[in-house]
Short mmCIF file of C-alpha atoms in Angstrom, two decimals:
data_model
loop_
_atom_site.label_atom_id
_atom_site.label_comp_id
_atom_site.label_asym_id
_atom_site.label_seq_id
_atom_site.Cartn_x
_atom_site.Cartn_y
_atom_site.Cartn_z
CA UNK J 1 37.70 189.86 -12.59
CA UNK J 2 38.24 186.25 -11.48
CA UNK J 3 41.66 186.28 -13.15
CA UNK J 4 42.62 189.44 -11.25
CA UNK J 5 41.45 187.93 -7.96
CA UNK J 6 43.36 184.70 -8.53
CA UNK J 7 46.52 186.46 -9.67
CA UNK J 8 46.25 188.89 -6.75
CA UNK J 9 45.76 186.06 -4.25
CA UNK J 10 48.63 184.15 -5.83
CA UNK J 11 50.90 187.18 -5.63
CA UNK J 12 49.97 187.76 -2.00
CA UNK J 13 50.59 184.12 -1.19
CA UNK J 14 53.93 184.08 -2.94
CA UNK J 15 54.91 187.29 -1.14
CA UNK J 16 54.11 185.71 2.22
CA UNK J 17 56.05 182.57 1.28
CA UNK J 18 59.03 184.59 0.08
CA UNK J 19 59.05 186.68 3.25
CA UNK J 20 58.91 183.60 5.44
CA UNK J 21 61.59 181.93 3.32
CA UNK J 22 63.79 185.01 3.54
CA UNK J 23 63.65 185.12 7.33
CA UNK J 24 64.15 181.38 7.62
CA UNK J 25 67.19 181.58 5.34
CA UNK J 26 68.51 184.49 7.40
CA UNK J 27 68.08 182.40 10.54
CA UNK J 28 69.84 179.41 9.01
CA UNK J 29 72.69 181.58 7.75
CA UNK J 30 73.03 182.97 11.27
CA UNK J 31 73.35 179.44 12.63
CA UNK J 32 75.98 178.68 9.98
CA UNK J 33 77.97 181.78 10.96
CA UNK J 34 77.81 180.76 14.63
CA UNK J 35 79.08 177.32 13.71
CA UNK J 36 81.89 178.92 11.74
CA UNK J 37 82.88 180.98 14.80
CA UNK J 38 82.99 177.84 16.92
CA UNK J 39 84.98 175.79 14.40
CA UNK J 40 87.57 178.55 13.95
CA UNK J 41 87.98 178.80 17.72
CA UNK J 42 88.45 175.07 17.97
CA UNK J 43 90.99 175.10 15.14
CA UNK J 44 93.38 177.38 17.08
CA UNK J 45 95.21 174.69 19.06
CA UNK J 46 98.87 174.56 17.94
CA UNK J 47 101.21 175.15 20.90
CA UNK J 48 103.69 177.19 18.84
CA UNK J 49 100.98 179.77 18.23
CA UNK J 50 101.14 180.75 21.85
CA UNK J 51 104.84 181.63 22.17
CA UNK J 52 104.69 185.40 22.03
CA UNK J 53 102.39 188.27 21.03
CA UNK J 54 101.91 188.44 17.28
CA UNK J 55 99.69 190.38 14.93
CA UNK J 56 98.17 188.32 12.16
CA UNK J 57 96.68 189.77 8.98
CA UNK J 58 93.82 187.55 7.81
CA UNK J 59 93.73 186.30 4.26
CA UNK J 60 91.38 188.00 1.81
CA UNK J 61 87.75 187.00 2.26
CA UNK J 62 88.23 186.11 5.94
CA UNK J 63 85.86 188.30 7.97
CA UNK J 64 86.41 186.88 11.45
CA UNK J 65 88.52 188.43 14.21
CA UNK J 66 90.55 186.07 16.41
CA UNK J 67 92.24 186.75 19.75
CA UNK J 68 94.13 184.31 22.03
CA UNK J 69 95.15 185.03 25.59
CA UNK J 70 96.21 183.19 28.72
CA UNK J 71 94.27 182.76 31.93
CA UNK J 72 95.81 186.00 33.27
CA UNK J 73 94.65 187.99 30.25
CA UNK J 74 98.00 188.17 28.51
CA UNK J 75 97.47 188.21 24.76
CA UNK J 76 99.26 185.52 22.74
CA UNK J 77 98.15 186.79 19.36
CA UNK J 78 95.31 188.51 17.56
CA UNK J 79 94.32 189.31 13.99
CA UNK J 80 94.94 192.80 12.72
CA UNK J 81 92.52 192.96 9.84
CA UNK J 82 89.91 192.50 11.03
CA UNK J 83 90.55 192.95 14.73
CA UNK J 84 88.43 192.97 17.83
CA UNK J 85 87.86 196.38 19.45
CA UNK J 86 90.36 197.15 22.18
CA UNK J 87 87.64 197.77 24.75
CA UNK J 88 86.29 194.24 24.41
CA UNK J 89 86.42 192.37 27.73
CA UNK J 90 88.40 189.16 28.00
CA UNK J 91 86.01 186.49 29.18
CA UNK J 92 86.81 183.05 30.56
CA UNK J 93 83.45 181.28 30.05
CA UNK J 94 82.72 178.96 27.11
CA UNK J 95 79.94 179.97 24.73
CA UNK J 96 78.36 182.65 22.53
CA UNK J 97 77.59 186.20 23.51
CA UNK J 98 76.58 189.50 22.00
CA UNK J 99 78.91 192.33 22.93
CA UNK J 100 78.41 196.06 22.46
CA UNK J 101 81.42 198.28 21.76
CA UNK J 102 81.87 201.95 21.06
CA UNK J 103 82.13 201.22 17.35
CA UNK J 104 79.78 198.33 16.65
CA UNK J 105 77.96 195.26 18.00
CA UNK J 106 79.74 191.93 17.74
CA UNK J 107 78.89 188.26 17.94
CA UNK J 108 81.57 186.48 19.98
CA UNK J 109 82.39 182.85 20.66
CA UNK J 110 84.81 182.06 23.51
CA UNK J 111 86.64 178.73 23.63
CA UNK J 112 88.43 177.89 26.91
CA UNK J 113 91.30 175.34 26.97
CA UNK J 114 93.98 174.35 29.50
CA UNK J 115 96.53 176.36 27.55
CA UNK J 116 94.49 179.54 27.25
CA UNK J 117 91.40 181.15 25.76
CA UNK J 118 90.45 181.79 22.15
CA UNK J 119 87.88 184.41 21.17
CA UNK J 120 86.47 184.55 17.65
CA UNK J 121 84.19 187.43 16.75
CA UNK J 122 82.26 188.87 13.84
CA UNK J 123 80.77 192.33 13.39
CA UNK J 124 76.96 192.21 13.41
CA UNK J 125 76.89 194.71 10.56
CA UNK J 126 79.13 192.52 8.40
CA UNK J 127 77.27 189.44 9.54
CA UNK J 128 73.88 190.94 8.54
CA UNK J 129 75.22 192.16 5.21
CA UNK J 130 76.55 188.69 4.37
CA UNK J 131 73.35 187.00 5.54
CA UNK J 132 71.22 189.43 3.53
CA UNK J 133 73.32 188.88 0.43
CA UNK J 134 73.17 185.08 0.73
CA UNK J 135 69.41 185.13 1.44
CA UNK J 136 68.64 187.33 -1.56
CA UNK J 137 70.76 185.12 -3.79
CA UNK J 138 68.78 182.10 -2.61
CA UNK J 139 65.48 183.89 -3.28
CA UNK J 140 66.44 185.43 -6.61
CA UNK J 141 65.21 182.47 -8.72
CA UNK J 142 61.85 182.59 -6.94
CA UNK J 143 61.57 186.35 -7.46
CA UNK J 144 62.24 185.91 -11.16
CA UNK J 145 59.65 183.11 -11.28
CA UNK J 146 56.77 185.25 -9.93
CA UNK J 147 55.92 187.20 -13.11
CA UNK J 148 56.16 184.07 -15.25
CA UNK J 149 53.95 182.20 -12.78
CA UNK J 150 51.40 185.03 -12.78
CA UNK J 151 51.29 185.06 -16.59
CA UNK J 152 50.92 181.29 -16.69
CA UNK J 153 48.08 181.30 -14.15
CA UNK J 154 46.30 184.10 -16.04
CA UNK J 155 46.65 182.19 -19.32
CA UNK J 156 45.49 178.93 -17.73
CA UNK J 157 42.46 180.60 -16.17
CA UNK J 158 41.52 182.31 -19.42
CA UNK J 159 41.78 179.00 -21.23
CA UNK J 160 40.01 177.05 -18.50
CA UNK J 161 37.14 179.55 -18.18
CA UNK J 162 36.54 179.74 -21.93
CA UNK J 163 33.93 176.91 -21.82
CA UNK J 164 32.09 178.74 -19.04
CA UNK J 165 32.01 181.93 -21.11
CA UNK J 166 30.79 179.90 -24.08
CA UNK J 167 28.05 178.32 -21.95
CA UNK J 168 27.12 181.75 -20.59
CA UNK J 169 26.79 183.11 -24.13
CA UNK J 170 24.64 180.11 -25.06
CA UNK J 171 22.35 180.69 -22.06
CA UNK J 172 22.10 184.42 -22.87
CA UNK J 173 20.95 183.52 -26.38
CA UNK J 174 17.99 181.55 -24.99
CA UNK J 175 14.53 183.06 -24.55
CA UNK J 176 10.96 181.84 -24.35
CA UNK J 177 11.00 180.98 -28.05
CA UNK J 178 14.31 179.11 -27.91
CA UNK J 179 14.75 176.68 -25.05
CA UNK J 180 16.76 173.97 -26.79
CA UNK J 181 19.47 172.29 -24.64
CA UNK J 182 23.00 173.69 -24.49
CA UNK J 183 25.52 171.81 -26.66
CA UNK J 184 27.61 169.27 -24.74
CA UNK J 185 30.45 169.16 -27.27
CA UNK J 186 33.89 170.08 -25.90
CA UNK J 187 32.47 170.69 -22.42
CA UNK J 188 35.12 169.88 -19.75
CA UNK J 189 34.11 166.99 -17.54
CA UNK J 190 34.13 169.31 -14.51
CA UNK J 191 31.35 171.38 -16.13
CA UNK J 192 29.25 168.48 -17.40
CA UNK J 193 27.07 168.28 -14.24
CA UNK J 194 26.40 172.04 -14.38
CA UNK J 195 25.50 172.01 -18.08
CA UNK J 196 23.29 168.94 -17.56
CA UNK J 197 21.43 170.73 -14.76
CA UNK J 198 20.97 173.81 -16.95
CA UNK J 199 19.64 171.62 -19.76
CA UNK J 200 17.28 169.94 -17.31
CA UNK J 201 16.05 173.37 -16.19
CA UNK J 202 15.53 174.40 -19.81
CA UNK J 203 13.52 171.24 -20.47
CA UNK J 204 11.34 171.83 -17.42
CA UNK J 205 10.87 175.47 -18.38
CA UNK J 206 9.92 174.48 -21.92
CA UNK J 207 7.44 171.95 -20.58
CA UNK J 208 6.00 174.50 -18.16
CA UNK J 209 5.61 177.17 -20.85
CA UNK J 210 4.11 174.61 -23.21
CA UNK J 211 1.63 173.54 -20.54
CA UNK J 212 0.78 177.17 -19.89
CA UNK J 213 0.12 177.81 -23.57
CA UNK J 214 -2.03 174.71 -23.84
CA UNK J 215 -3.88 175.64 -20.69
CA UNK J 216 -4.68 179.13 -21.95
CA UNK J 217 -5.90 177.72 -25.25
CA UNK J 218 -8.05 175.09 -23.52
CA UNK J 219 -9.39 177.59 -20.99
CA UNK J 220 -10.38 180.00 -23.72
CA UNK J 221 -12.12 177.20 -25.57
CA UNK J 222 -13.95 175.90 -22.49
CA UNK J 223 -15.04 179.36 -21.31
CA UNK J 224 -16.44 180.25 -24.70
CA UNK J 225 -19.47 177.95 -24.31
CA UNK J 226 -20.60 178.95 -20.79
CA UNK J 227 -20.04 182.64 -21.47
CA UNK J 228 -22.07 182.32 -24.68
CA UNK J 229 -24.80 180.48 -22.76
CA UNK J 230 -24.89 183.24 -20.14
CA UNK J 231 -25.28 185.87 -22.85
CA UNK J 232 -28.14 183.86 -24.35
CA UNK J 233 -29.90 183.53 -20.99
CA UNK J 234 -29.63 187.29 -20.46
CA UNK J 235 -31.23 187.87 -23.86
CA UNK J 236 -34.04 185.39 -23.07
CA UNK J 237 -34.68 187.09 -19.74
CA UNK J 238 -34.82 190.49 -21.46
CA UNK J 239 -37.28 189.24 -24.08
CA UNK J 240 -39.52 187.30 -21.70
CA UNK J 241 -43.17 188.24 -22.15
CA UNK J 242 -44.35 187.10 -18.72
CA UNK J 243 -43.10 187.08 -15.18
CA UNK J 244 -43.07 183.28 -15.17
CA UNK J 245 -40.90 183.10 -18.30
CA UNK J 246 -38.60 185.81 -16.91
CA UNK J 247 -38.26 183.96 -13.62
CA UNK J 248 -37.42 180.72 -15.45
CA UNK J 249 -34.84 182.55 -17.53
CA UNK J 250 -33.23 184.08 -14.43
CA UNK J 251 -33.24 180.68 -12.70
CA UNK J 252 -31.43 179.14 -15.65
CA UNK J 253 -29.10 182.17 -15.70
CA UNK J 254 -28.26 181.54 -12.04
CA UNK J 255 -27.41 177.90 -12.76
CA UNK J 256 -25.28 179.02 -15.70
CA UNK J 257 -23.45 181.51 -13.50
CA UNK J 258 -22.81 178.78 -10.92
CA UNK J 259 -21.46 176.45 -13.62
CA UNK J 260 -19.21 179.23 -14.92
CA UNK J 261 -18.03 180.01 -11.37
CA UNK J 262 -17.24 176.34 -10.80
CA UNK J 263 -15.39 176.12 -14.10
CA UNK J 264 -13.33 179.26 -13.36
CA UNK J 265 -12.49 177.94 -9.87
CA UNK J 266 -11.38 174.61 -11.32
CA UNK J 267 -9.30 176.38 -13.95
CA UNK J 268 -7.58 178.41 -11.24
CA UNK J 269 -6.98 175.30 -9.12
CA UNK J 270 -5.57 173.39 -12.07
CA UNK J 271 -3.33 176.34 -13.06
CA UNK J 272 -1.78 176.41 -9.56
CA UNK J 273 -1.23 172.66 -9.58
CA UNK J 274 0.22 172.54 -13.08
CA UNK J 275 2.74 175.31 -12.32
CA UNK J 276 4.53 172.89 -9.99
CA UNK J 277 4.98 175.65 -7.37
CA UNK J 278 3.94 174.68 -3.86
CA UNK J 279 1.68 177.47 -2.52
CA UNK J 280 1.41 176.09 1.02
CA UNK J 281 3.97 174.41 3.23
CA UNK J 282 3.14 170.81 4.06
CA UNK J 283 2.18 170.34 7.71
CA UNK J 284 0.39 167.54 9.54
CA UNK J 285 -3.42 167.70 9.10
CA UNK J 286 -6.21 165.35 10.09
CA UNK J 287 -7.69 164.36 6.72
CA UNK J 288 -10.45 162.31 8.40
CA UNK J 289 -11.83 165.45 10.00
CA UNK J 290 -11.33 167.34 6.75
CA UNK J 291 -13.37 164.71 4.86
CA UNK J 292 -16.21 164.99 7.40
CA UNK J 293 -16.24 168.78 6.90
CA UNK J 294 -16.52 168.41 3.11
CA UNK J 295 -19.34 165.88 3.46
CA UNK J 296 -21.16 168.23 5.82
CA UNK J 297 -20.86 171.19 3.44
CA UNK J 298 -22.20 169.05 0.54
CA UNK J 299 -25.09 167.53 2.50
CA UNK J 300 -27.67 170.08 1.31
CA UNK J 301 -26.82 169.51 -2.34
CA UNK J 302 -26.98 165.71 -1.88
CA UNK J 303 -30.35 165.97 -0.14
CA UNK J 304 -31.75 168.11 -2.98
CA UNK J 305 -30.72 165.35 -5.42
CA UNK J 306 -32.17 162.60 -3.24
CA UNK J 307 -28.72 161.12 -2.58
CA UNK J 308 -27.65 159.73 0.80
CA UNK J 309 -24.19 161.26 1.33
CA UNK J 310 -22.23 159.97 4.32
CA UNK J 311 -18.73 159.74 5.82
CA UNK J 312 -17.13 156.60 7.26
CA UNK J 313 -13.82 157.77 8.69
CA UNK J 314 -11.45 156.93 11.52
CA UNK J 315 -11.31 159.32 14.43
CA UNK J 316 -8.06 160.84 13.22
CA UNK J 317 -5.77 160.22 10.23
CA UNK J 318 -2.78 162.62 10.32
CA UNK J 319 -0.99 163.29 7.03
CA UNK J 320 1.71 165.81 6.09
CA UNK J 321 -0.04 167.72 3.34
CA UNK J 322 -1.44 170.99 2.07
CA UNK J 323 -4.82 171.36 3.79
CA UNK J 324 -6.15 173.53 0.97
CA UNK J 325 -5.16 171.02 -1.72
CA UNK J 326 -6.42 168.03 0.29
CA UNK J 327 -9.78 169.76 0.76
CA UNK J 328 -9.91 170.45 -2.98
CA UNK J 329 -9.15 166.75 -3.62
CA UNK J 330 -12.07 165.53 -1.49
CA UNK J 331 -14.42 168.23 -2.81
CA UNK J 332 -13.71 167.27 -6.43
CA UNK J 333 -14.21 163.56 -5.72
CA UNK J 334 -17.49 164.25 -3.88
CA UNK J 335 -18.65 166.64 -6.61
CA UNK J 336 -17.90 164.03 -9.28
CA UNK J 337 -19.76 161.33 -7.33
CA UNK J 338 -22.84 163.53 -6.79
CA UNK J 339 -22.98 164.45 -10.48
CA UNK J 340 -23.39 160.81 -11.50
CA UNK J 341 -25.19 159.32 -8.50
CA UNK J 342 -28.85 158.56 -9.34
CA UNK J 343 -31.69 159.55 -6.98
CA UNK J 344 -32.25 157.26 -3.98
CA UNK J 345 -28.63 156.05 -4.06
CA UNK J 346 -25.70 156.42 -1.70
CA UNK J 347 -22.33 158.19 -1.88
CA UNK J 348 -19.90 157.18 0.83
CA UNK J 349 -16.60 158.86 1.68
CA UNK J 350 -14.24 156.63 3.70
CA UNK J 351 -10.91 157.57 5.30
CA UNK J 352 -8.65 154.94 6.86
CA UNK J 353 -5.06 154.58 7.98
CA UNK J 354 -3.53 151.42 6.54
CA UNK J 355 0.00 150.98 7.86
CA UNK J 356 2.15 153.65 6.28
CA UNK J 357 -0.62 154.89 3.97
CA UNK J 358 -3.71 157.03 4.44
CA UNK J 359 -6.54 155.80 2.23
CA UNK J 360 -9.44 157.93 0.94
CA UNK J 361 -12.23 156.10 -0.87
CA UNK J 362 -15.31 157.65 -2.55
CA UNK J 363 -17.98 155.21 -3.74
CA UNK J 364 -21.10 156.05 -5.78
CA UNK J 365 -23.81 154.05 -7.59
CA UNK J 366 -23.53 155.87 -10.93
CA UNK J 367 -22.81 154.49 -14.38
CA UNK J 368 -19.09 154.07 -13.64
CA UNK J 369 -16.27 154.53 -16.13
CA UNK J 370 -15.37 151.97 -18.81
CA UNK J 371 -12.01 150.27 -18.27
CA UNK J 372 -10.53 151.66 -21.49
CA UNK J 373 -11.44 155.23 -20.40
CA UNK J 374 -10.02 155.12 -16.87
CA UNK J 375 -6.65 156.59 -17.80
CA UNK J 376 -7.99 159.15 -20.24
CA UNK J 377 -10.46 160.67 -17.75
CA UNK J 378 -7.45 162.08 -15.86
CA UNK J 379 -6.66 164.25 -18.89
CA UNK J 380 -8.03 167.76 -18.55
CA UNK J 381 -11.31 168.55 -20.28
CA UNK J 382 -11.78 164.90 -21.29
CA UNK J 383 -15.35 163.63 -21.17
CA UNK J 384 -16.48 160.06 -21.70
CA UNK J 385 -18.29 159.66 -25.02
CA UNK J 386 -22.08 160.03 -24.61
CA UNK J 387 -21.75 161.76 -21.20
CA UNK J 388 -24.46 164.46 -21.04
CA UNK J 389 -23.85 165.38 -17.41
CA UNK J 390 -22.97 169.03 -16.84
CA UNK J 391 -19.27 169.45 -16.11
CA UNK J 392 -15.94 170.64 -17.42
CA UNK J 393 -13.85 167.46 -17.36
CA UNK J 394 -11.41 168.97 -14.86
CA UNK J 395 -12.45 167.41 -11.54
CA UNK J 396 -10.53 164.13 -11.82
CA UNK J 397 -7.57 165.90 -13.48
CA UNK J 398 -7.29 168.21 -10.47
CA UNK J 399 -7.63 165.28 -8.06
CA UNK J 400 -4.90 163.34 -9.89
CA UNK J 401 -2.53 166.32 -9.84
CA UNK J 402 -3.04 166.80 -6.09
CA UNK J 403 -2.40 163.12 -5.39
CA UNK J 404 0.80 163.14 -7.44
CA UNK J 405 2.02 166.29 -5.68
CA UNK J 406 1.64 164.38 -2.39
CA UNK J 407 3.51 161.35 -3.82
CA UNK J 408 0.38 159.22 -3.64
CA UNK J 409 -1.53 156.82 -5.91
CA UNK J 410 -5.04 157.03 -7.36
CA UNK J 411 -7.03 154.34 -9.15
CA UNK J 412 -10.57 153.84 -10.43
CA UNK J 413 -12.56 150.63 -10.01
CA UNK J 414 -16.12 149.38 -10.30
CA UNK J 415 -17.92 149.85 -6.99
CA UNK J 416 -20.10 146.78 -7.62
CA UNK J 417 -18.49 144.57 -10.28
CA UNK J 418 -21.10 142.84 -12.43
CA UNK J 419 -23.95 145.11 -11.31
CA UNK J 420 -25.93 147.40 -13.61
CA UNK J 421 -24.87 150.16 -13.25
CA UNK J 422 -21.53 149.17 -11.68
CA UNK J 423 -20.95 152.45 -9.91
CA UNK J 424 -17.48 153.93 -9.36
CA UNK J 425 -14.98 153.58 -6.56
CA UNK J 426 -12.16 156.14 -6.47
CA UNK J 427 -9.34 155.00 -4.18
CA UNK J 428 -6.56 157.42 -3.16
CA UNK J 429 -3.51 156.43 -1.11
CA UNK J 430 -1.25 159.08 0.47
CA UNK J 431 2.00 158.03 2.24
CA UNK J 432 2.36 158.60 5.98
CA UNK J 433 5.89 158.93 7.40
CA UNK J 434 7.15 157.61 10.73
CA UNK J 435 7.12 161.09 12.23
CA UNK J 436 3.42 161.43 11.48
CA UNK J 437 2.70 157.96 12.91
CA UNK J 438 4.36 158.98 16.17
CA UNK J 439 2.44 162.25 16.14
CA UNK J 440 -0.79 160.28 15.77
#
């Protein structure tokens, strides 16, 4: 189809060029004929040609009619073949004119001298026939060139598009089970960027599908334990012999359901983050106010654990972000801190604006994380050895993914270096752009 379009466009373009060339050649030939009329008129100057009336027969191939007369209109001589029509007026003004006769239309040039007047004329019909013949002769090589040019363009396009067809066939052969890069051998340099982008897309798709497969396998593995525990609690509640034992079983069942709900929610959050697809457009939000809301919603849980949960935030810290993801970030950090904070301790959430960065810090007084584990805890489902605290190992993984999506940084440190326990300080930095600073 592309070949047909190109050949068609080329043919149309050549046709327009040929038409314009034809009319330009016709115009130039007309100018040449006018110049010939003038030169012939100027050439008739010999005094002996004016002695008496004569009829002259032009030589073969001479298509101009010549007539000479004096200032009174008396004819000195004129050509017989061809000759001017007898009803042509005798003019006495220098220049070209177009004269109509009963037989034909003529182009006339009149040359006025002291000795008399010379008129040289040419039939418009003969003039057009000669001009048409000369123009077509000039265009004939171009007309013969058109089919050869069309064949050459079609061949060149077929040859030039062959790598694209080959790449298309290679892409068509790919599926979810075969995402290896396209071969780069014999790829024209003009197509190298395109093939490289396709290979990059295939690599990202392979990584995404691999992550999805790993996620499904991990999710199935992690859900197996809580679902099994729920089934066990239901059986214990059904077999309870007393109201007290049944109530204890249902209470444990409720906690198990809550843990399963939390795990499923974290799995869903992580799945959305790992897909790499932005579910919400980034707009400017006040993350200081958002942090205060999260602390307020977690206050009851902290109080039940005997933990003093508080917020230390600036009045307003605007950041271009996804409000839903930023809330999930703070919730996961607060949840992680409350899980490890001992009774009668503090958990503090701080939000500050430091130059071009917004800084979120969550500090607890728990056991902390060993230095050699601080990178591994960002891996999904990873738990520090000997950790008996209920959890899925997804909270910090989700937080890390959210921070990276917002082009930020996240690091773990001891809250109180040298103390026992050292506690944990999670510090998150999110960039703020000039536009947001002005908005603030």
